[in-house]
Amino acid sequence: MEIDCMKSSIVQRNEKANETENKNNSFSSAQLHGVLHMYSGNGDASYAENSTRQRHVFHVLQPLFQEAIEKLTFPKEGPLRIADLGCATGLNTISDMDFVVSTLTNLCNGTVVRDFQAFFSDLPSNDFNGLFSLLDRCNLPYFVAGVPGSFYNVLFPHSSIHVCYSIMALHWISQVPEAVLQKDSPLYNRGRVWINRGEQEVVDMYSKQSQKDLTAFLKCRAEEMATGGVLFLCLMGRPDTSPPSQQVSVEGEFCGQDFEDAWDDLVMEGIISADLRDSFNLPWYFPNAIEVREAVEKSGAFEIERLEVCEGVPSMSEKEFEQWVKEPNMFAKMKANLVKSFVGSLVEAHIGIEHSEMFFQRFEQRAAALLHSSPPSRFATCTVASLIRK
């Protein structure tokens, strides 16, 4: 009798999984821009509460950005226009723009009274309401506009932008390569949800997509930026010596083995099908400096002032890190919230809110178990580029 009840329970769960799969099977890369967003609000899993690591990385790399801004050819008249591409929401967004405007103000040396126009741009699904609410409470020395849209498209009038930057956003590719999502394709990413340690053929497809996207991104910026304008890019990257299949060097970092295992747990428990897991793929690619240089040179529109991979960039202080990894359960909860803040919207869109909650519970458990066998790192690897519009 007990065995029959177990079988009945598994059958019911599989039926629910099939229902979920049928509902969500239409979710593909074509819909990515409609659902992708950083978690809004101020909850435990919100991006606003889980972006201190990004803030720390940017703070370390600020001198490189300042060097780039100092290369700007100032327009003879009119306002200075600044664009933040992939702005997300939260205090990071405001502090980044404040830094740019403050740097430009100092460069003016008080001899010219300048108006600054700041454009905050991200996908339409971004929490612009939350961002505008924060901006409304600040005494801003610049005029503000929100620009919804993909930075793989043209967003601004011709030759209108003087300083453009994208911080920790450009490693999001425009779509997961279609062949990777097709079950009957030899490139189907079976049994995996990302390319880290993946099959070479699948990795190559991601690499081609990234190169196509970087080329499109630079082509659009070439249209929008004034001659002598500055384009600064900081994105998740990897060393030039690391193959594309090694997207991260630390297995417990970001969406590593614990992330993969959490998906497997849902499949093994009959909550979702293997096909539903396999049809989810993270739209990330971490390029090295060689790949970015190839795209820049192909565009022919920018002069390279600086292009390098910055390894060992601290994303938190040593004291904070020691506190972070001190207790496995607390660490796992914080890591689950961190990952949920930037990929939770995609997981929910793919398997539904209820199953997404189950997924992050499993992820939390896996992260706690993995802590000591594959400890995380407090250091990030970033590809940084300072470009001048010719």
Coordinates of C-alpha atoms in Angstrom, one line a residue:
M1 CA 0.0 0.0 0.0
E2 CA 2.8 2.4 0.9
I3 CA 4.6 1.6 -2.3
D4 CA 1.4 2.2 -4.3
C5 CA 1.0 5.6 -2.7
M6 CA 4.6 6.5 -3.5
K7 CA 4.1 5.5 -7.1
S8 CA 0.9 7.5 -7.3
S9 CA 2.7 10.6 -5.8
I10 CA 5.5 10.3 -8.4
V11 CA 3.0 10.0 -11.2
Q12 CA 1.1 13.1 -10.0
R13 CA 4.3 15.0 -9.8
N14 CA 5.3 13.9 -13.3
E15 CA 1.9 15.0 -14.6
K16 CA 2.4 18.4 -13.0
A17 CA 5.9 18.6 -14.5
N18 CA 4.5 17.8 -18.0
E19 CA 1.8 20.5 -17.5
T20 CA 4.5 23.0 -16.5
E21 CA 6.7 22.0 -19.5
N22 CA 3.8 22.4 -21.9
K23 CA 3.1 25.9 -20.5
N24 CA 6.7 27.0 -20.5
N25 CA 8.1 25.2 -23.5
S26 CA 7.3 28.3 -25.6
F27 CA 9.8 30.3 -23.5
S28 CA 12.8 30.6 -25.8
S29 CA 15.6 33.0 -26.5
A30 CA 13.2 35.1 -28.6
Q31 CA 11.3 36.0 -25.4
L32 CA 14.4 36.8 -23.3
H33 CA 14.1 40.6 -23.5
G34 CA 10.5 40.4 -22.3
V35 CA 11.2 38.6 -19.1
L36 CA 14.9 39.3 -18.1
H37 CA 15.3 41.7 -15.2
M38 CA 17.1 42.1 -12.0
Y39 CA 14.9 41.3 -9.0
S40 CA 13.1 44.5 -8.0
G41 CA 12.2 46.0 -4.6
N42 CA 14.1 45.8 -1.4
G43 CA 13.5 42.2 -0.4
D44 CA 16.2 39.6 0.6
A45 CA 16.6 38.5 -3.0
S46 CA 16.3 41.9 -4.6
Y47 CA 19.1 43.2 -6.8
A48 CA 19.3 46.3 -4.6
E49 CA 20.2 44.2 -1.6
N50 CA 22.5 41.9 -3.5
S51 CA 24.7 44.2 -5.6
T52 CA 27.4 45.2 -3.1
R53 CA 29.9 42.8 -4.8
Q54 CA 29.3 44.6 -8.1
R55 CA 29.7 48.0 -6.3
H56 CA 33.0 46.8 -4.8
V57 CA 34.4 45.7 -8.1
F58 CA 33.5 48.9 -9.8
H59 CA 35.0 50.9 -7.0
V60 CA 38.3 49.1 -7.5
L61 CA 38.2 49.7 -11.3
Q62 CA 37.1 53.4 -11.0
P63 CA 40.6 54.8 -11.7
L64 CA 40.5 53.1 -15.1
F65 CA 37.2 54.7 -15.9
Q66 CA 38.5 58.1 -14.7
E67 CA 41.5 57.7 -17.0
A68 CA 39.1 57.0 -19.9
I69 CA 36.9 60.0 -19.1
E70 CA 39.9 62.3 -19.1
K71 CA 40.4 61.4 -22.8
L72 CA 37.0 62.9 -23.7
T73 CA 36.9 65.6 -26.4
F74 CA 34.5 68.1 -24.9
P75 CA 31.8 69.5 -27.3
K76 CA 32.0 73.2 -27.9
E77 CA 28.4 73.7 -27.0
G78 CA 25.3 72.1 -25.6
P79 CA 24.9 69.6 -22.7
L80 CA 27.2 66.7 -22.0
R81 CA 25.2 63.5 -22.6
I82 CA 26.0 60.3 -20.6
A83 CA 24.5 56.9 -21.1
D84 CA 24.5 54.0 -18.7
L85 CA 23.7 50.8 -20.7
G86 CA 22.3 47.9 -18.6
C87 CA 21.7 50.3 -15.7
A88 CA 19.5 47.8 -13.6
T89 CA 18.3 49.6 -10.5
G90 CA 19.4 50.5 -7.0
L91 CA 22.0 52.7 -5.4
N92 CA 24.8 51.3 -7.6
T93 CA 23.1 52.9 -10.6
I94 CA 23.0 56.3 -9.1
S95 CA 26.5 56.2 -7.6
D96 CA 28.0 55.2 -11.0
M97 CA 26.4 58.2 -12.7
D98 CA 27.3 60.5 -9.8
F99 CA 31.0 59.4 -10.3
V100 CA 30.9 60.2 -14.0
V101 CA 29.2 63.6 -13.6
S102 CA 31.6 64.5 -10.7
T103 CA 34.6 63.6 -12.9
L104 CA 33.4 65.6 -15.8
T105 CA 32.6 68.6 -13.6
N106 CA 36.2 68.6 -12.2
L107 CA 37.6 68.4 -15.8
C108 CA 35.6 71.5 -16.7
N109 CA 37.7 73.3 -14.0
G110 CA 34.8 75.6 -13.4
T111 CA 35.4 77.6 -16.6
V112 CA 32.3 76.4 -18.4
V113 CA 28.9 76.0 -16.9
R114 CA 27.7 72.7 -18.2
D115 CA 24.3 70.9 -18.2
F116 CA 24.5 67.2 -17.9
Q117 CA 21.9 64.9 -19.4
A118 CA 21.9 61.3 -18.0
F119 CA 20.3 58.4 -19.8
F120 CA 19.5 55.2 -17.9
S121 CA 18.9 52.4 -20.3
D122 CA 18.0 48.8 -19.8
L123 CA 15.5 46.2 -21.1
P124 CA 11.8 47.2 -20.8
S125 CA 11.3 44.6 -18.1
N126 CA 13.8 46.5 -15.8
D127 CA 12.4 48.1 -12.6
F128 CA 12.4 51.7 -13.9
N129 CA 9.8 52.6 -11.4
G130 CA 12.1 51.6 -8.5
L131 CA 15.0 53.5 -10.1
F132 CA 13.0 56.7 -10.7
S133 CA 11.7 56.5 -7.1
L134 CA 15.3 56.5 -5.9
L135 CA 16.3 59.3 -8.3
D136 CA 13.4 61.4 -7.1
R137 CA 14.8 61.4 -3.6
C138 CA 18.2 62.6 -4.7
N139 CA 19.4 66.1 -5.3
L140 CA 20.8 65.4 -8.8
P141 CA 23.1 67.7 -10.7
Y142 CA 21.9 66.4 -14.0
F143 CA 18.7 65.9 -16.1
V144 CA 17.4 62.3 -16.1
A145 CA 15.7 60.2 -18.8
G146 CA 15.0 56.5 -18.9
V147 CA 15.5 54.6 -22.2
P148 CA 14.0 51.1 -22.4
G149 CA 15.5 48.8 -25.0
S150 CA 18.3 46.3 -25.7
F151 CA 21.8 47.7 -26.0
Y152 CA 22.2 45.5 -29.1
N153 CA 20.0 48.0 -30.9
V154 CA 20.4 51.7 -31.5
L155 CA 19.0 53.7 -28.6
F156 CA 20.0 57.3 -29.1
P157 CA 20.1 59.9 -32.0
H158 CA 23.1 60.0 -34.3
S159 CA 26.3 61.4 -32.7
S160 CA 24.5 62.5 -29.5
I161 CA 26.3 60.7 -26.7
H162 CA 29.6 61.9 -25.2
V163 CA 30.3 59.3 -22.5
C164 CA 28.8 55.9 -22.6
Y165 CA 29.4 53.0 -20.2
S166 CA 28.2 49.5 -19.4
I167 CA 29.1 48.0 -16.0
M168 CA 28.7 44.2 -15.4
A169 CA 26.1 43.8 -18.2
L170 CA 27.6 43.1 -21.6
H171 CA 28.3 39.4 -20.7
W172 CA 24.6 38.9 -21.1
I173 CA 24.3 37.8 -24.7
S174 CA 21.2 38.7 -26.8
Q175 CA 19.9 35.2 -27.0
V176 CA 20.8 31.6 -26.4
P177 CA 21.9 30.1 -29.8
E178 CA 18.8 28.4 -31.3
A179 CA 20.6 25.2 -32.1
V180 CA 21.4 24.7 -28.4
L181 CA 17.7 24.7 -27.6
Q182 CA 16.6 22.3 -30.3
K183 CA 16.1 18.8 -29.0
D184 CA 16.8 17.2 -32.4
S185 CA 20.0 19.2 -32.9
P186 CA 23.4 17.6 -32.4
L187 CA 24.3 20.8 -30.5
Y188 CA 21.5 20.4 -28.0
N189 CA 22.9 21.2 -24.6
R190 CA 21.6 18.0 -23.0
G191 CA 22.0 17.6 -19.2
R192 CA 23.3 21.1 -18.7
V193 CA 22.0 24.6 -18.3
W194 CA 25.2 26.6 -19.1
I195 CA 28.4 26.1 -21.1
N196 CA 31.0 26.1 -18.2
R197 CA 32.8 22.7 -18.6
G198 CA 30.4 22.0 -21.5
E199 CA 30.8 20.3 -24.9
Q200 CA 33.1 22.1 -27.2
E201 CA 30.5 22.4 -30.1
V202 CA 28.0 24.0 -27.8
V203 CA 30.6 26.4 -26.3
D204 CA 31.6 27.4 -29.9
M205 CA 28.0 28.3 -30.6
Y206 CA 28.0 30.6 -27.6
S207 CA 31.3 32.1 -28.6
K208 CA 30.0 32.9 -32.1
Q209 CA 26.8 34.5 -30.5
S210 CA 28.9 36.6 -28.2
Q211 CA 31.1 37.8 -31.1
K212 CA 28.0 38.6 -33.2
D213 CA 26.6 40.5 -30.2
L214 CA 29.7 42.5 -29.4
T215 CA 29.9 43.5 -33.1
A216 CA 26.3 44.6 -33.0
F217 CA 26.8 46.5 -29.8
L218 CA 29.8 48.4 -31.1
K219 CA 28.1 49.2 -34.4
C220 CA 25.2 50.8 -32.5
R221 CA 27.4 52.8 -30.2
A222 CA 29.3 54.0 -33.3
E223 CA 26.1 55.4 -34.6
E224 CA 25.1 57.1 -31.3
M225 CA 28.4 58.5 -30.1
A226 CA 30.0 61.8 -31.0
T227 CA 33.5 62.0 -32.3
G228 CA 36.0 62.0 -29.4
G229 CA 33.4 60.4 -27.1
V230 CA 34.4 57.8 -24.5
L231 CA 33.0 54.3 -24.3
F232 CA 33.9 52.3 -21.1
L233 CA 33.1 48.7 -20.8
C234 CA 33.5 46.4 -17.7
L235 CA 32.0 42.9 -17.9
M236 CA 32.6 39.5 -16.5
G237 CA 35.5 38.0 -18.4
R238 CA 38.1 35.3 -18.3
P239 CA 41.9 35.2 -18.8
D240 CA 43.2 35.0 -22.3
T241 CA 44.8 31.7 -21.5
S242 CA 41.4 30.1 -20.4
P243 CA 39.4 28.3 -23.1
P244 CA 35.8 29.3 -23.6
S245 CA 34.6 26.2 -21.9
Q246 CA 36.2 27.5 -18.6
Q247 CA 34.0 30.5 -18.0
V248 CA 34.7 30.6 -14.3
S249 CA 37.8 29.4 -12.6
V250 CA 36.2 28.6 -9.2
E251 CA 33.6 25.8 -9.4
G252 CA 31.6 27.1 -6.4
E253 CA 31.3 30.6 -7.8
F254 CA 28.2 32.1 -9.3
C255 CA 26.2 29.4 -11.2
G256 CA 28.7 26.5 -10.8
Q257 CA 28.2 22.9 -9.8
D258 CA 25.7 23.7 -7.1
F259 CA 23.5 25.5 -9.7
E260 CA 23.6 22.5 -12.1
D261 CA 23.0 20.0 -9.2
A262 CA 19.9 21.9 -8.1
W263 CA 18.3 21.4 -11.5
D264 CA 19.2 17.7 -11.4
D265 CA 17.5 17.5 -8.0
L266 CA 14.3 18.8 -9.5
V267 CA 14.5 16.2 -12.2
M268 CA 15.4 13.3 -9.9
E269 CA 12.5 14.2 -7.6
G270 CA 10.0 14.2 -10.6
I271 CA 9.2 17.9 -10.1
I272 CA 10.3 18.8 -13.7
S273 CA 11.3 16.7 -16.6
A274 CA 14.8 16.4 -18.0
D275 CA 13.7 18.0 -21.2
L276 CA 12.5 21.1 -19.3
R277 CA 15.8 21.4 -17.5
D278 CA 17.7 21.0 -20.8
S279 CA 15.7 23.7 -22.5
F280 CA 16.9 26.2 -19.9
N281 CA 20.3 27.8 -20.7
L282 CA 21.9 30.8 -19.1
P283 CA 22.5 33.6 -21.7
W284 CA 26.0 34.4 -20.5
Y285 CA 29.3 34.4 -22.2
F286 CA 32.5 35.8 -20.5
P287 CA 34.8 37.0 -23.2
N288 CA 38.5 37.5 -22.9
A289 CA 40.4 40.5 -24.2
I290 CA 41.3 38.9 -27.5
E291 CA 37.7 38.3 -28.3
V292 CA 36.7 41.9 -27.4
R293 CA 39.6 43.3 -29.4
E294 CA 38.5 41.3 -32.4
A295 CA 35.1 42.9 -32.3
V296 CA 36.5 46.4 -31.7
E297 CA 38.9 46.1 -34.7
K298 CA 36.1 44.7 -36.8
S299 CA 33.9 47.8 -36.1
G300 CA 36.7 50.1 -37.2
A301 CA 34.9 53.0 -35.3
F302 CA 36.9 53.1 -32.1
E303 CA 40.5 53.7 -31.0
I304 CA 41.6 51.4 -28.1
E305 CA 42.9 53.3 -25.2
R306 CA 42.9 50.3 -22.8
L307 CA 41.8 46.7 -23.2
E308 CA 42.8 44.1 -20.7
V309 CA 41.6 41.3 -18.4
C310 CA 41.7 42.3 -14.8
E311 CA 42.2 39.2 -12.6
G312 CA 42.0 39.1 -8.9
V313 CA 39.6 42.1 -8.5
P314 CA 38.2 41.9 -5.0
S315 CA 34.4 41.9 -4.8
M316 CA 34.4 42.2 -1.0
S317 CA 36.9 42.9 1.7
E318 CA 38.8 40.0 3.3
K319 CA 37.0 40.5 6.6
E320 CA 33.6 40.4 4.9
F321 CA 34.5 37.3 3.0
E322 CA 35.6 35.5 6.1
Q323 CA 32.3 36.4 7.7
W324 CA 30.5 35.3 4.6
V325 CA 31.9 31.8 4.5
K326 CA 31.9 31.3 8.3
E327 CA 28.6 29.5 8.6
P328 CA 27.5 27.1 5.7
N329 CA 23.7 27.7 6.1
M330 CA 24.1 31.5 6.3
F331 CA 26.5 31.5 3.4
A332 CA 24.1 29.3 1.3
K333 CA 21.2 31.6 2.0
M334 CA 23.1 34.7 1.0
K335 CA 24.4 33.0 -2.2
A336 CA 21.0 31.8 -3.2
N337 CA 19.7 35.4 -2.8
L338 CA 22.6 36.7 -4.8
V339 CA 22.0 34.3 -7.7
K340 CA 18.3 34.7 -7.5
S341 CA 18.6 38.5 -7.8
F342 CA 20.0 38.2 -11.3
V343 CA 18.7 35.0 -12.8
G344 CA 15.5 34.4 -10.7
S345 CA 13.4 36.1 -13.4
L346 CA 14.5 33.6 -16.0
V347 CA 14.0 30.6 -13.8
E348 CA 10.5 31.7 -12.9
A349 CA 9.6 32.4 -16.5
H350 CA 10.8 28.9 -17.4
I351 CA 9.4 26.7 -14.7
G352 CA 6.9 28.9 -12.9
I353 CA 7.1 30.7 -9.5
E354 CA 6.3 27.6 -7.3
H355 CA 8.9 25.4 -8.9
S356 CA 11.4 28.3 -8.9
E357 CA 11.1 28.5 -5.1
M358 CA 11.7 24.8 -5.0
F359 CA 14.7 25.2 -7.2
F360 CA 16.3 27.9 -5.0
Q361 CA 15.7 25.8 -1.9
R362 CA 17.7 22.9 -3.6
F363 CA 20.3 25.4 -4.7
E364 CA 20.7 26.7 -1.2
Q365 CA 21.2 23.1 0.1
R366 CA 23.7 22.4 -2.6
A367 CA 25.6 25.6 -1.9
A368 CA 26.0 24.8 1.7
A369 CA 27.2 21.3 1.0
L370 CA 29.7 22.5 -1.6
L371 CA 31.2 25.3 0.5
H372 CA 34.1 23.3 2.0
S373 CA 34.9 21.0 -0.9
S374 CA 34.8 23.8 -3.5
P375 CA 35.1 27.1 -1.6
P376 CA 34.1 30.3 -3.4
S377 CA 36.4 33.2 -4.2
R378 CA 36.1 36.9 -3.2
F379 CA 37.9 37.8 -6.4
A380 CA 36.3 38.5 -9.8
T381 CA 37.8 38.4 -13.3
C382 CA 36.7 41.3 -15.5
T383 CA 37.4 42.3 -19.1
V384 CA 37.8 46.1 -19.2
A385 CA 37.9 48.3 -22.3
S386 CA 38.3 52.1 -22.7
L387 CA 37.5 53.1 -26.3
I388 CA 37.4 56.5 -28.1
R389 CA 35.0 57.2 -30.9
K390 CA 37.1 58.1 -34.0

